Short mmCIF file of C-alpha atoms in Angstrom, two decimals:
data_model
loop_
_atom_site.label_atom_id
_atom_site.label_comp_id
_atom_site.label_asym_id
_atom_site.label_seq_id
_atom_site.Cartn_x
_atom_site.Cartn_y
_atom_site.Cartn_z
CA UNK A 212 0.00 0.00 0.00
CA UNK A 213 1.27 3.16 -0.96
CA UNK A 214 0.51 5.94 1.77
CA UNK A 215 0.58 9.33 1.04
CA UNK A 216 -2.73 11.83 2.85
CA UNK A 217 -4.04 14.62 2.77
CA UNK A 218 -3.17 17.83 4.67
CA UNK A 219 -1.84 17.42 7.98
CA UNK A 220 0.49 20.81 8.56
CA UNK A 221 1.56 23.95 7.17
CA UNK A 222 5.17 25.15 6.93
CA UNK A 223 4.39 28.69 6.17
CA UNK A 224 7.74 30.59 7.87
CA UNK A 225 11.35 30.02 7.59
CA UNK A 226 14.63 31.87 9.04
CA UNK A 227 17.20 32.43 6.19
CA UNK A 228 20.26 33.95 7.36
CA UNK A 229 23.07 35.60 5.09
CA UNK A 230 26.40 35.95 5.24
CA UNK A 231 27.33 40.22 4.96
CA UNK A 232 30.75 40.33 2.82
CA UNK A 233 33.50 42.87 3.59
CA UNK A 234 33.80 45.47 0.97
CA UNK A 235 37.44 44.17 0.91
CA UNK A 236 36.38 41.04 -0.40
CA UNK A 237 36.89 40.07 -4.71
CA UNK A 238 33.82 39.25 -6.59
CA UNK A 239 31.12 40.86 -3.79
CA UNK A 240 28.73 41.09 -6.55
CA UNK A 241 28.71 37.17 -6.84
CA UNK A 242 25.67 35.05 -4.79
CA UNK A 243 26.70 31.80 -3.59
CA UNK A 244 24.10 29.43 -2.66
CA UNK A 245 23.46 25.64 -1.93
CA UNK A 246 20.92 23.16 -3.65
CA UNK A 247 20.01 20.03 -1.87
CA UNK A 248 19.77 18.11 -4.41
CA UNK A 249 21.36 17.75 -8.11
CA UNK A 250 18.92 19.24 -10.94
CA UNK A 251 16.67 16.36 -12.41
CA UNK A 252 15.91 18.64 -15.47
CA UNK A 253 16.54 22.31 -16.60
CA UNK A 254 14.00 21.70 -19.88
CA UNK A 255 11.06 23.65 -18.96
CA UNK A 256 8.83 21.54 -20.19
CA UNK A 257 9.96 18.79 -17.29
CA UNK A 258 11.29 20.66 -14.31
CA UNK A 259 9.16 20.16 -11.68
CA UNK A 260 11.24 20.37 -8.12
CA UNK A 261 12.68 23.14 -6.25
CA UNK A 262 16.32 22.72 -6.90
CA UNK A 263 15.68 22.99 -10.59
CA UNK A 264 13.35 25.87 -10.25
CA UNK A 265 15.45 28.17 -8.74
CA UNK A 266 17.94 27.94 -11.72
CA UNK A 267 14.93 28.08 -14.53
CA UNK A 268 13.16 30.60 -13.17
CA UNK A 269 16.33 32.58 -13.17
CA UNK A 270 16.92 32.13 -17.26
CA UNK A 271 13.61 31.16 -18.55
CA UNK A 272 10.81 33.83 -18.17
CA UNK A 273 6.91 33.25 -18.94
CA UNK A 274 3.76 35.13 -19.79
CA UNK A 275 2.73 35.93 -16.29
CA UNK A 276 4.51 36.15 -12.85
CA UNK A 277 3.61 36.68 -9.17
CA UNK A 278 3.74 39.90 -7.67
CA UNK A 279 5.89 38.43 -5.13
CA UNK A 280 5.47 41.26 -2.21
CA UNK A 281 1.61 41.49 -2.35
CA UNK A 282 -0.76 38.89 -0.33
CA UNK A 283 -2.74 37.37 -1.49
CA UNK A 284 -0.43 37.09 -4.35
CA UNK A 285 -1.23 38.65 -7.56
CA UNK A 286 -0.71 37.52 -11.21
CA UNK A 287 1.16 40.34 -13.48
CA UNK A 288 2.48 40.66 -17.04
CA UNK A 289 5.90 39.29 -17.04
CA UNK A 290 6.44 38.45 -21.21
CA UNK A 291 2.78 39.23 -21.96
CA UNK A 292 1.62 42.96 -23.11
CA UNK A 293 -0.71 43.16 -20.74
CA UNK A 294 -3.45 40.80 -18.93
CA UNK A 295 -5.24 38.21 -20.89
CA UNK A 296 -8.22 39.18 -22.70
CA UNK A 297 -11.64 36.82 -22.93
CA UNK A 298 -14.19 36.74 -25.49
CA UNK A 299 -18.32 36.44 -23.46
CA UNK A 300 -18.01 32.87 -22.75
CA UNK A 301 -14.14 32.59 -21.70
CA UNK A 302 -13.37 29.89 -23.69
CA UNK A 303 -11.16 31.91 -26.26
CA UNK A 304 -8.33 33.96 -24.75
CA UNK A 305 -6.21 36.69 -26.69
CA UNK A 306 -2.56 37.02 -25.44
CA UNK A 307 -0.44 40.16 -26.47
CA UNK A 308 3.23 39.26 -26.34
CA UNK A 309 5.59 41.83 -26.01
CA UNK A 310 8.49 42.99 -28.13
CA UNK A 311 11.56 43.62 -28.32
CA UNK A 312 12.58 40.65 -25.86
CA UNK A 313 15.78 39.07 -26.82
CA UNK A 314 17.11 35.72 -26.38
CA UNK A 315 20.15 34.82 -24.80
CA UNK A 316 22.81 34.64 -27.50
CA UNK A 317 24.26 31.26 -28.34
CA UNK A 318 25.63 29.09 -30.89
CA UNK A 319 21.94 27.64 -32.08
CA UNK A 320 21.11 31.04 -33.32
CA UNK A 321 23.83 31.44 -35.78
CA UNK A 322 25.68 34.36 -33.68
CA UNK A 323 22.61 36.03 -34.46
CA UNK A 324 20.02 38.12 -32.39
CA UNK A 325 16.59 36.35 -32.11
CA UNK A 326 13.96 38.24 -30.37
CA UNK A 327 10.18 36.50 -28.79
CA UNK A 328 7.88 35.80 -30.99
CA UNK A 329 4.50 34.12 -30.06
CA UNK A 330 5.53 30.67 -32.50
CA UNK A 331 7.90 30.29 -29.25
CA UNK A 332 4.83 30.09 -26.90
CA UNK A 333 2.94 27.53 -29.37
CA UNK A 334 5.96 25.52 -30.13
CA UNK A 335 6.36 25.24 -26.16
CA UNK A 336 2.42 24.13 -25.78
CA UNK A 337 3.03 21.47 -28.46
CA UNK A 338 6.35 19.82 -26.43
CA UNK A 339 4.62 19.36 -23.66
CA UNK A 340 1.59 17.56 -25.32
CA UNK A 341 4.31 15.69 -27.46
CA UNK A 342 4.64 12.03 -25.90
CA UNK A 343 8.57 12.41 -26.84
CA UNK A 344 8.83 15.29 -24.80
CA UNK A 345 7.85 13.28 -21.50
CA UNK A 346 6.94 16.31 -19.89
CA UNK A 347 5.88 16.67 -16.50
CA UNK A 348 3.37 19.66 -17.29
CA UNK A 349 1.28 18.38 -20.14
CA UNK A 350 -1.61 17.25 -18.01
CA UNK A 351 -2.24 20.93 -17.28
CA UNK A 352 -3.77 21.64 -20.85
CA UNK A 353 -4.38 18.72 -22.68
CA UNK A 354 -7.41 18.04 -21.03
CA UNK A 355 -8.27 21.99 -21.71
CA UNK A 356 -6.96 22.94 -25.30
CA UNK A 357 -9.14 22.07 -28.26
CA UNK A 358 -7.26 19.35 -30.71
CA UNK A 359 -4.90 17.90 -28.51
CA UNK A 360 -5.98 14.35 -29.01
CA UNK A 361 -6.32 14.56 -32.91
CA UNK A 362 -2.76 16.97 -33.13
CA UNK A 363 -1.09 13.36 -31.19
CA UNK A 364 -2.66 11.32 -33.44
CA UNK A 365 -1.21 12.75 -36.10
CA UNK A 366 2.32 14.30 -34.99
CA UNK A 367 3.01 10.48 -32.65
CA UNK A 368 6.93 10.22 -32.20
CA UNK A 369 8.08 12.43 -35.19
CA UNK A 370 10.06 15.13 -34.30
CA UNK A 371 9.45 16.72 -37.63
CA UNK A 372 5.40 16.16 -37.39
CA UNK A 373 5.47 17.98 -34.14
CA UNK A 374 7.08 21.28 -36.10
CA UNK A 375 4.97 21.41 -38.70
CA UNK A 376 2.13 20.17 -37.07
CA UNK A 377 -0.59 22.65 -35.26
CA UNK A 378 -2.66 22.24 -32.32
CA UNK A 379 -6.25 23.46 -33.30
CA UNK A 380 -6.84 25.67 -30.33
CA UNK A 381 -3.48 27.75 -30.44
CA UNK A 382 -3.18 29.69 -32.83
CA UNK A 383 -0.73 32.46 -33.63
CA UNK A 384 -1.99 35.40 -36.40
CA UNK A 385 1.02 38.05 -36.03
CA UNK A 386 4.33 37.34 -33.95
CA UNK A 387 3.21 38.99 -31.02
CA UNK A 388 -0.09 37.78 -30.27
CA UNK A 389 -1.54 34.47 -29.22
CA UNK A 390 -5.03 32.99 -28.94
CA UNK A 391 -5.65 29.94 -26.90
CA UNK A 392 -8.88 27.92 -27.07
CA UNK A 393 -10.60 26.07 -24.81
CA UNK A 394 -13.07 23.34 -24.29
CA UNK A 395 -14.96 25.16 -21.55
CA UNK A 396 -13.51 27.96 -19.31
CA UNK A 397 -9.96 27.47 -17.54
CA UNK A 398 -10.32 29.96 -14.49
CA UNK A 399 -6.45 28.76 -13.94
CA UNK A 400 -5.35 29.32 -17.33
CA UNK A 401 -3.47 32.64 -16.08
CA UNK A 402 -1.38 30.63 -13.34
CA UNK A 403 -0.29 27.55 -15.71
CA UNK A 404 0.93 30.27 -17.97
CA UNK A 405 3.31 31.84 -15.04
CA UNK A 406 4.78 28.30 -14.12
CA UNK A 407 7.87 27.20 -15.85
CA UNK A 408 6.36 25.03 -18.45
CA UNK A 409 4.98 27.03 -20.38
CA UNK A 410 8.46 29.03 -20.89
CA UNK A 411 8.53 29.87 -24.63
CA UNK A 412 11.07 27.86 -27.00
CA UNK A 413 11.67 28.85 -30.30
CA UNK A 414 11.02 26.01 -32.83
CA UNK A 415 14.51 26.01 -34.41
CA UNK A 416 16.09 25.32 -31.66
CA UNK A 417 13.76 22.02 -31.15
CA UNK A 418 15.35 20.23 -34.08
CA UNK A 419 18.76 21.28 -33.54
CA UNK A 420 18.96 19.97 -30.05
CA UNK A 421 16.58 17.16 -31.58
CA UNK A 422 14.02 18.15 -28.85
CA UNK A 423 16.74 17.49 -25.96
CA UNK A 424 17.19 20.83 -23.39
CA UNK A 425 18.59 18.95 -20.81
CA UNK A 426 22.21 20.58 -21.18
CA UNK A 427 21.43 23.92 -22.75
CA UNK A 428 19.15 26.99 -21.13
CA UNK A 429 17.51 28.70 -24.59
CA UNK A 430 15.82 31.55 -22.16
CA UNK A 431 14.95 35.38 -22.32
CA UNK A 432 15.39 35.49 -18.27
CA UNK A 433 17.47 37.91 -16.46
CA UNK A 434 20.66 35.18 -16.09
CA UNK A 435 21.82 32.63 -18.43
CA UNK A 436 23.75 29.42 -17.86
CA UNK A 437 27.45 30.19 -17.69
CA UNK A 438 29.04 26.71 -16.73
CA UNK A 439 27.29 23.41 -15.40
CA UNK A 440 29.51 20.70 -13.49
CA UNK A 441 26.95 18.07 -12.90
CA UNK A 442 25.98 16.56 -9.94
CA UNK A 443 28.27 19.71 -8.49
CA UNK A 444 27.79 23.31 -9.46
CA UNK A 445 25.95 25.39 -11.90
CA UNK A 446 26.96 29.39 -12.74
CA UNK A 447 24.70 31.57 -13.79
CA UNK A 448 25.73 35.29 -15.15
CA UNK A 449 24.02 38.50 -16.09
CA UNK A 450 21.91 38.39 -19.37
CA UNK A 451 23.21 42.40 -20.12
CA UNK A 452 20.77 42.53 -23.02
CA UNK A 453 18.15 41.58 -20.30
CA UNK A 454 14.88 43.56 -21.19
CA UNK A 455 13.46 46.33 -18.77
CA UNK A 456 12.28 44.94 -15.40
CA UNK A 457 12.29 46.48 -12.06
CA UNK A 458 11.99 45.57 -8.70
CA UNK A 459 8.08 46.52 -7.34
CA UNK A 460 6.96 49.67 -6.37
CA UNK A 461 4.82 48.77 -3.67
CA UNK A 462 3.98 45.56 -1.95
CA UNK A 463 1.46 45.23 1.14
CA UNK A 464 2.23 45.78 5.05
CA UNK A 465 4.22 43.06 5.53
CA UNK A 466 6.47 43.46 2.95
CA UNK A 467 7.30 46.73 4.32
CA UNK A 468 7.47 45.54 7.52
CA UNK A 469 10.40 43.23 5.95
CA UNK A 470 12.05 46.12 4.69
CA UNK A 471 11.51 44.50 1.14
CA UNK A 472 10.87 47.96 -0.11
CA UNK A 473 14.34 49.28 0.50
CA UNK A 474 15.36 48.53 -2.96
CA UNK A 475 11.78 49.35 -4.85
CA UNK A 476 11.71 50.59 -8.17
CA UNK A 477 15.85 49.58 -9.03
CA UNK A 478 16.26 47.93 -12.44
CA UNK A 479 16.88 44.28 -12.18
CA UNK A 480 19.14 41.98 -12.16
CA UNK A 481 21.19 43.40 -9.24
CA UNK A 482 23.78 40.33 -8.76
CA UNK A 483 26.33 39.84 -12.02
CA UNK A 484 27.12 35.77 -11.10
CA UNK A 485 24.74 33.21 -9.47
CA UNK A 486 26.56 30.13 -8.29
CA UNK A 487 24.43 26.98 -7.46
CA UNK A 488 26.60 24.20 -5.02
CA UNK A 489 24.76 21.17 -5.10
CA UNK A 490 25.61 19.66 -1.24
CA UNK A 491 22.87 17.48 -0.11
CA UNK A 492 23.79 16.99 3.57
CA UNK A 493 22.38 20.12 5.91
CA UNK A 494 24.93 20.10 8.17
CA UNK A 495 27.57 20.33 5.15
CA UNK A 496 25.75 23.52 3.92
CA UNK A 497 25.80 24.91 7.39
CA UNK A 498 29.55 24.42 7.62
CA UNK A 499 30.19 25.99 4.20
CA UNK A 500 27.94 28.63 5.15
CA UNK A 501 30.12 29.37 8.35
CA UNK A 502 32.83 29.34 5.88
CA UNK A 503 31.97 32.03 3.75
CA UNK A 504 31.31 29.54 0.96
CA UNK A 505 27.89 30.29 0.54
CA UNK A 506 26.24 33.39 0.98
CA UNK A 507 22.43 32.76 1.64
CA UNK A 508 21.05 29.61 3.59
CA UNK A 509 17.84 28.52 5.01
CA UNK A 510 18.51 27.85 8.54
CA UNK A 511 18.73 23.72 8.79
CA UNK A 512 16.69 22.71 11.69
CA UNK A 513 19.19 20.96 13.60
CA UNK A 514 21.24 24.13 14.02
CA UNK A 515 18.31 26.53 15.02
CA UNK A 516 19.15 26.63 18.50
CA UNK A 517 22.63 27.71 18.53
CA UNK A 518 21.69 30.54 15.99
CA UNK A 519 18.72 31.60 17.84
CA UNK A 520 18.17 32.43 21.41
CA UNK A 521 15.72 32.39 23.78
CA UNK A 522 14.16 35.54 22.44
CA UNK A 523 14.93 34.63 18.75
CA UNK A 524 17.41 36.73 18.24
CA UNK A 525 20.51 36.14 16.49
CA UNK A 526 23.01 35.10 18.79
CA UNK A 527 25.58 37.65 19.41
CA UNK A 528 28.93 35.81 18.61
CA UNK A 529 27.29 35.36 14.82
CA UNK A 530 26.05 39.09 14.50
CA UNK A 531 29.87 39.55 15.41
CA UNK A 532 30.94 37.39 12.04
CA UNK A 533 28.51 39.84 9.89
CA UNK A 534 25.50 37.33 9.67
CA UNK A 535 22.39 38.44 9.40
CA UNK A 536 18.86 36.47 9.78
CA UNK A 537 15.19 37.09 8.58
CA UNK A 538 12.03 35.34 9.16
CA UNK A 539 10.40 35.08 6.05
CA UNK A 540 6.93 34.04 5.32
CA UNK A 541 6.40 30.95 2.61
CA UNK A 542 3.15 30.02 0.63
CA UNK A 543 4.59 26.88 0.71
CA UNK A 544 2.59 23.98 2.34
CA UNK A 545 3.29 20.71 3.15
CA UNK A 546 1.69 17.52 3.16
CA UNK A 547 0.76 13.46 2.89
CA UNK A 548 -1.61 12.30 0.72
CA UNK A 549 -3.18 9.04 0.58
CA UNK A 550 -2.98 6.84 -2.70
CA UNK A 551 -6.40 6.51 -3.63
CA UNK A 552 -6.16 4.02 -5.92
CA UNK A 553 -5.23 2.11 -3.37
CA UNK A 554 -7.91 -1.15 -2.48
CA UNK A 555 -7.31 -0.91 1.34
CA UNK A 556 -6.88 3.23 1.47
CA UNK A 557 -8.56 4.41 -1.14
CA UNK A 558 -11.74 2.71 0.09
CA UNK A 559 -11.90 2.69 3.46
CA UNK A 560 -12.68 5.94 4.86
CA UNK A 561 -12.49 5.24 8.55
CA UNK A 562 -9.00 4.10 7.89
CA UNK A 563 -7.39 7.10 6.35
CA UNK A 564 -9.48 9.30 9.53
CA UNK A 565 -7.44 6.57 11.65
CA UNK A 566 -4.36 7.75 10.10
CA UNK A 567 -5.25 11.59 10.36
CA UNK A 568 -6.00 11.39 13.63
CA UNK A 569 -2.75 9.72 15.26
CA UNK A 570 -0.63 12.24 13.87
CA UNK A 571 0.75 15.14 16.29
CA UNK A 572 1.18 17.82 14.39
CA UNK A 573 2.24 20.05 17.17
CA UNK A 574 5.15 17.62 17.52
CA UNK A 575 5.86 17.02 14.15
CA UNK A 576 6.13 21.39 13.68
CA UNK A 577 8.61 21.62 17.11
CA UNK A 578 10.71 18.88 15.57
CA UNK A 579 11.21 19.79 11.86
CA UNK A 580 9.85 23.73 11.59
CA UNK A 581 11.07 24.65 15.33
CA UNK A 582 7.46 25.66 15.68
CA UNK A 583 7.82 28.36 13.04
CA UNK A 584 5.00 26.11 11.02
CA UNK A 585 1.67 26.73 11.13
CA UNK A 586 -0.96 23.88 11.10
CA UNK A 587 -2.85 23.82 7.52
CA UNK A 588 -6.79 24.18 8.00
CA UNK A 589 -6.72 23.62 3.86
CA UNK A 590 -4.81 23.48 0.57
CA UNK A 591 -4.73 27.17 0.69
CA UNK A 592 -1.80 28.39 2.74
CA UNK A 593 -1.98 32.48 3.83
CA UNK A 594 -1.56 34.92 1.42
CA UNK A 595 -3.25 32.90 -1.25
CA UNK A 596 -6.41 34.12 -2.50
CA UNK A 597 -9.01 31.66 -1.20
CA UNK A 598 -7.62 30.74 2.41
CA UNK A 599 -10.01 30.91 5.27
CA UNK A 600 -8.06 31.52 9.10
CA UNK A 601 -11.34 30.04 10.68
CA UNK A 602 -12.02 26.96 9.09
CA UNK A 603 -11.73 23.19 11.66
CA UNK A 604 -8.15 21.80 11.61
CA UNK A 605 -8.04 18.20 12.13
CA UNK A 606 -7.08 17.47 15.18
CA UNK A 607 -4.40 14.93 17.12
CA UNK A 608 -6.80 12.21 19.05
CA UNK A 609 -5.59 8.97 19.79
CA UNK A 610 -8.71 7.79 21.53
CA UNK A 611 -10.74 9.02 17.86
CA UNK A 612 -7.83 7.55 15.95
CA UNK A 613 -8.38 4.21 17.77
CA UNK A 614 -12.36 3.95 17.21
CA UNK A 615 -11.63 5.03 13.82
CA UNK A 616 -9.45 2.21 13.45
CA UNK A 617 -11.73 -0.40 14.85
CA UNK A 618 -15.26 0.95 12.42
CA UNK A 619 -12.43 0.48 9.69
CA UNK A 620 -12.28 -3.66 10.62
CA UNK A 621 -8.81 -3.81 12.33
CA UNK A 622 -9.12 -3.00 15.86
CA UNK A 623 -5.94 -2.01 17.55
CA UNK A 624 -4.07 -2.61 13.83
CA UNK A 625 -5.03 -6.70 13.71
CA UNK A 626 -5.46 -8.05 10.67
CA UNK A 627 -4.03 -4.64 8.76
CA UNK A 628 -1.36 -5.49 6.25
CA UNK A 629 2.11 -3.03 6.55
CA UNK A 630 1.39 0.47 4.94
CA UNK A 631 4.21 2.09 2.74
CA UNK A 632 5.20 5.61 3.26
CA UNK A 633 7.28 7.11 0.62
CA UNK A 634 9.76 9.84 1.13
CA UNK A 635 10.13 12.27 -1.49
CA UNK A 636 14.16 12.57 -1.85
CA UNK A 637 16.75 10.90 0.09
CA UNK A 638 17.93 13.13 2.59
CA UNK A 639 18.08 12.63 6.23
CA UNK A 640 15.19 15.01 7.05
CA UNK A 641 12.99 13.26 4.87
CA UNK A 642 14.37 10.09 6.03
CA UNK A 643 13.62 11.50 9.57
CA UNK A 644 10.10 12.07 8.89
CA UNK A 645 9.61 8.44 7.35
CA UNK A 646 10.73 6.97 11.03
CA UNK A 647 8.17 10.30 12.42
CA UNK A 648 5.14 8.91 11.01
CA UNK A 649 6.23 5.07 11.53
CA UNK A 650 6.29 5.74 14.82
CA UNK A 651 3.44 7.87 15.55
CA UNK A 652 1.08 5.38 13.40
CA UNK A 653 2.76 2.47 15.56
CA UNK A 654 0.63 3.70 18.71
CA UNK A 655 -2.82 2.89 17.55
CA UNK A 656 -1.66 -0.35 16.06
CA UNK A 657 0.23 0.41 12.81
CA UNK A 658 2.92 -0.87 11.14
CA UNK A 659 4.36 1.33 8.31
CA UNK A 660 7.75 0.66 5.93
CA UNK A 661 9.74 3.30 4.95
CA UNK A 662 10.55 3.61 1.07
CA UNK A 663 13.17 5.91 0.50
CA UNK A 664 13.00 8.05 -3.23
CA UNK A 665 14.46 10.61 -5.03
CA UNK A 666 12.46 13.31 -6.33
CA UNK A 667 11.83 11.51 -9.96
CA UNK A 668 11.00 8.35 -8.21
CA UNK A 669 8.55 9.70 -5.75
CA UNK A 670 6.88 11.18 -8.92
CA UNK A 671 6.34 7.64 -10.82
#
């Protein structure tokens, strides 16, 4: 059985300290920073974890972005001339794209300039419908664009097919605007076009590379890839052709209360080189981070209290070595979600309420969040449009979890075949959390194995 359920806590706040370097100091305008894990993908079309992200979203850009200092978060233009534009029935949406925008310059281009076009949006929408492609981020439309199933019928594996092949409901009249149509209204439309799949690729570049981006960055972002060691570092530099940008006016009270305003309305990008470490261990980052080897870290949780004292404060002896530390809110949330395709899980109600119930959350926030987490009341975390601060949390009940367990047919766990809990990447945290859960779910009777996964693996 393959256990996985549904929200059980909410990281939303994390302390990410920095490391201040002396004027004094060669390359100052250079950010070190760590990656847990090596990059799976940098294609677009099949990124889809947090190590990769942070070096795609630095080189690829998309139609729309977050306005990342106002809650609830807001979608803005980002490559698109303004917001999208719906005919009565919203099933046909107009896109401006803007001009001007230039790609990175590389060898695929002949030495020459090549500037956005919409094509490169279109082209992108067909990859990630293309079986070849195995992308991570086709599900998103191809239930949702009109033709998908009869433009894979007739492109199936041929690269060439899938150039000169269109998809019904994209269409592309003049090189700067696009019109996508749908089955029946997409009120998300606007947020799959600000994720990272949707990045625009120009078609020439497709056969080329023969449809393979896993070693070159073809982007319009503000960096582009400089040098990649694998499974070790990854540079990014300054794109100096990058188009207009600038960092936001205004945000909301909070942001100001951050002092995220001190730099507001400064052209962007402000750092020259980006350097990515890939260490996987915590406590190594922490040690190269003491080092002066990386510049930026999210606090690891086993070193929280000897940063942090009693009044969380920095403690004075690192304030001394020019480190600095903020507590930052996230929209991320966390979670477990059952399998529910699962005979014994997905059917048995009483079961996964069982399950939902013998789980301290409380505990499980003081011993991985240092009780900066808050507990999730819903899949909406604060500061996203659609949360609700009042609604029931589920709450920790051993005496519920047991009755639960016994209307589900295995009193005190008898009878109940070993659950699976899957970790999503191997590190020791995760691996931590596998033997949290084991052990909680052991009171009331059950017995879980651990599987341990990298990120890919999880996903399949």
């Amino acid at each position: 059985m393959k256990l996985n359920f549904k929200i059980i806590f909410l990281s939303l706040i994390f302390l990410l300290i920095s490391c201040r370097k002396n004027t004094t100091e060669v390359n100052t305008n250079k950010l070190n920073i760590s990656l847990s894990t090596h990059l799976d993908s940098i294609d677009p079309a099949r990124s889809y974890d947090g190590a990769s992200s942070k070096v795609v979203y630095n080189t690829y850009e998309q139609l729309y972005q977050y306005h990342y200092l106002k809650r609830p978060l807001e979608i803005i233009p980002l490559l698109a001339d303004g917001m999208p534009i719906y005919n009565s029935d919203r099933t046909v949406i107009t896109i401006k794209v803007k001009k001007g925008i230039k790609y990175h310059q590389n060898k695929f281009f002949d030495n020459k300039t090549r500037f956005l076009t919409s094509d490169d949006f279109a082209t992108q929408i067909k990859r990630l419908l293309f079986p070849g492609t195995k992308s991570t981020g086709g599900w998103l439309l191809e239930d949702k664009l009109i033709g998908v199933d009869k433009f894979r019928n007739t492109v199936g594996s041929s690269l060439e097919k899938l150039i000169s092949t269109d998809i019904e409901g994209v269409e592309t009249p003049d090189n700067h605007t696009l019109i996508l149509k749908l089955k029946k209204p997409y009120p998300q439309l606007k947020y799959v076009l600000a994720m990272s799949f949707t990045s625009p690729v120009p078609r020439e570049i497709i056969l080329k590379l023969n449809n393979n981006l896993e070693n070159d960055i073809i982007g319009t972002g503000p960096y582009k890839l400089e040098r990649w060691i694998k499974s070790s570092k990854i540079t990014l530099s300054k794109f100096n052709e990058y188009h207009e940008s600038y960092y936001p006016m205004r945000g909301d009270r909070q942001a100001n209360k951050d002092n995220l305003l001190q730099d507001a309305g400064k052209k962007i990008p402000f750092i020259d080189i980006i350097e990515f470490n890939i260490i996987k261990e915590s406590q190594t980052r922490w040690l190269n981070f003491l080092s002066k080897k990386i510049d930026l870290l999210e606090l690891p949780k086993d070193n929280f209290s000897s940063v942090i004292d009693d009044r969380g404060d920095l403690k004075p002896e690192l304030s001394k070595k020019n480190i600095t530390g903020q507590l930052i809110s996230s929209s991320t949330y966390y979670w477990f979600a059952f399998n529910m395709n699962a005979p014994l899980l997905g059917k048995n109600k009483y079961l996964r309420k069982a399950i939902a119930h013998a789980i301290n959350r409380d505990r499980f926030i003081k011993i991985f969040t240092n009780n900066t987490g808050l507990k999730a009341n819903s899949i909406f975390p604060p500061g996203v449009f659609g949360h609700q601060p009042n609604s029931s949390i589920i709450e920790y009940d051993l005496d519920l979890a047991k009755k639960y367990l016994k209307k589900a047919g295995y009193p005190d766990g008898v009878g109940l075949p070993d659950i699976t809990f899957d970790t999503r990447n191997p590190s020791t945290t995760s691996r931590q959390e596998g033997e949290f859960i084991k052990s909680e779910l052991s009171k009331i009777g059950i017995k879980v194995k651990i599987s341990t996964n990298n990120f890919p693996t999880f996903l399949k």
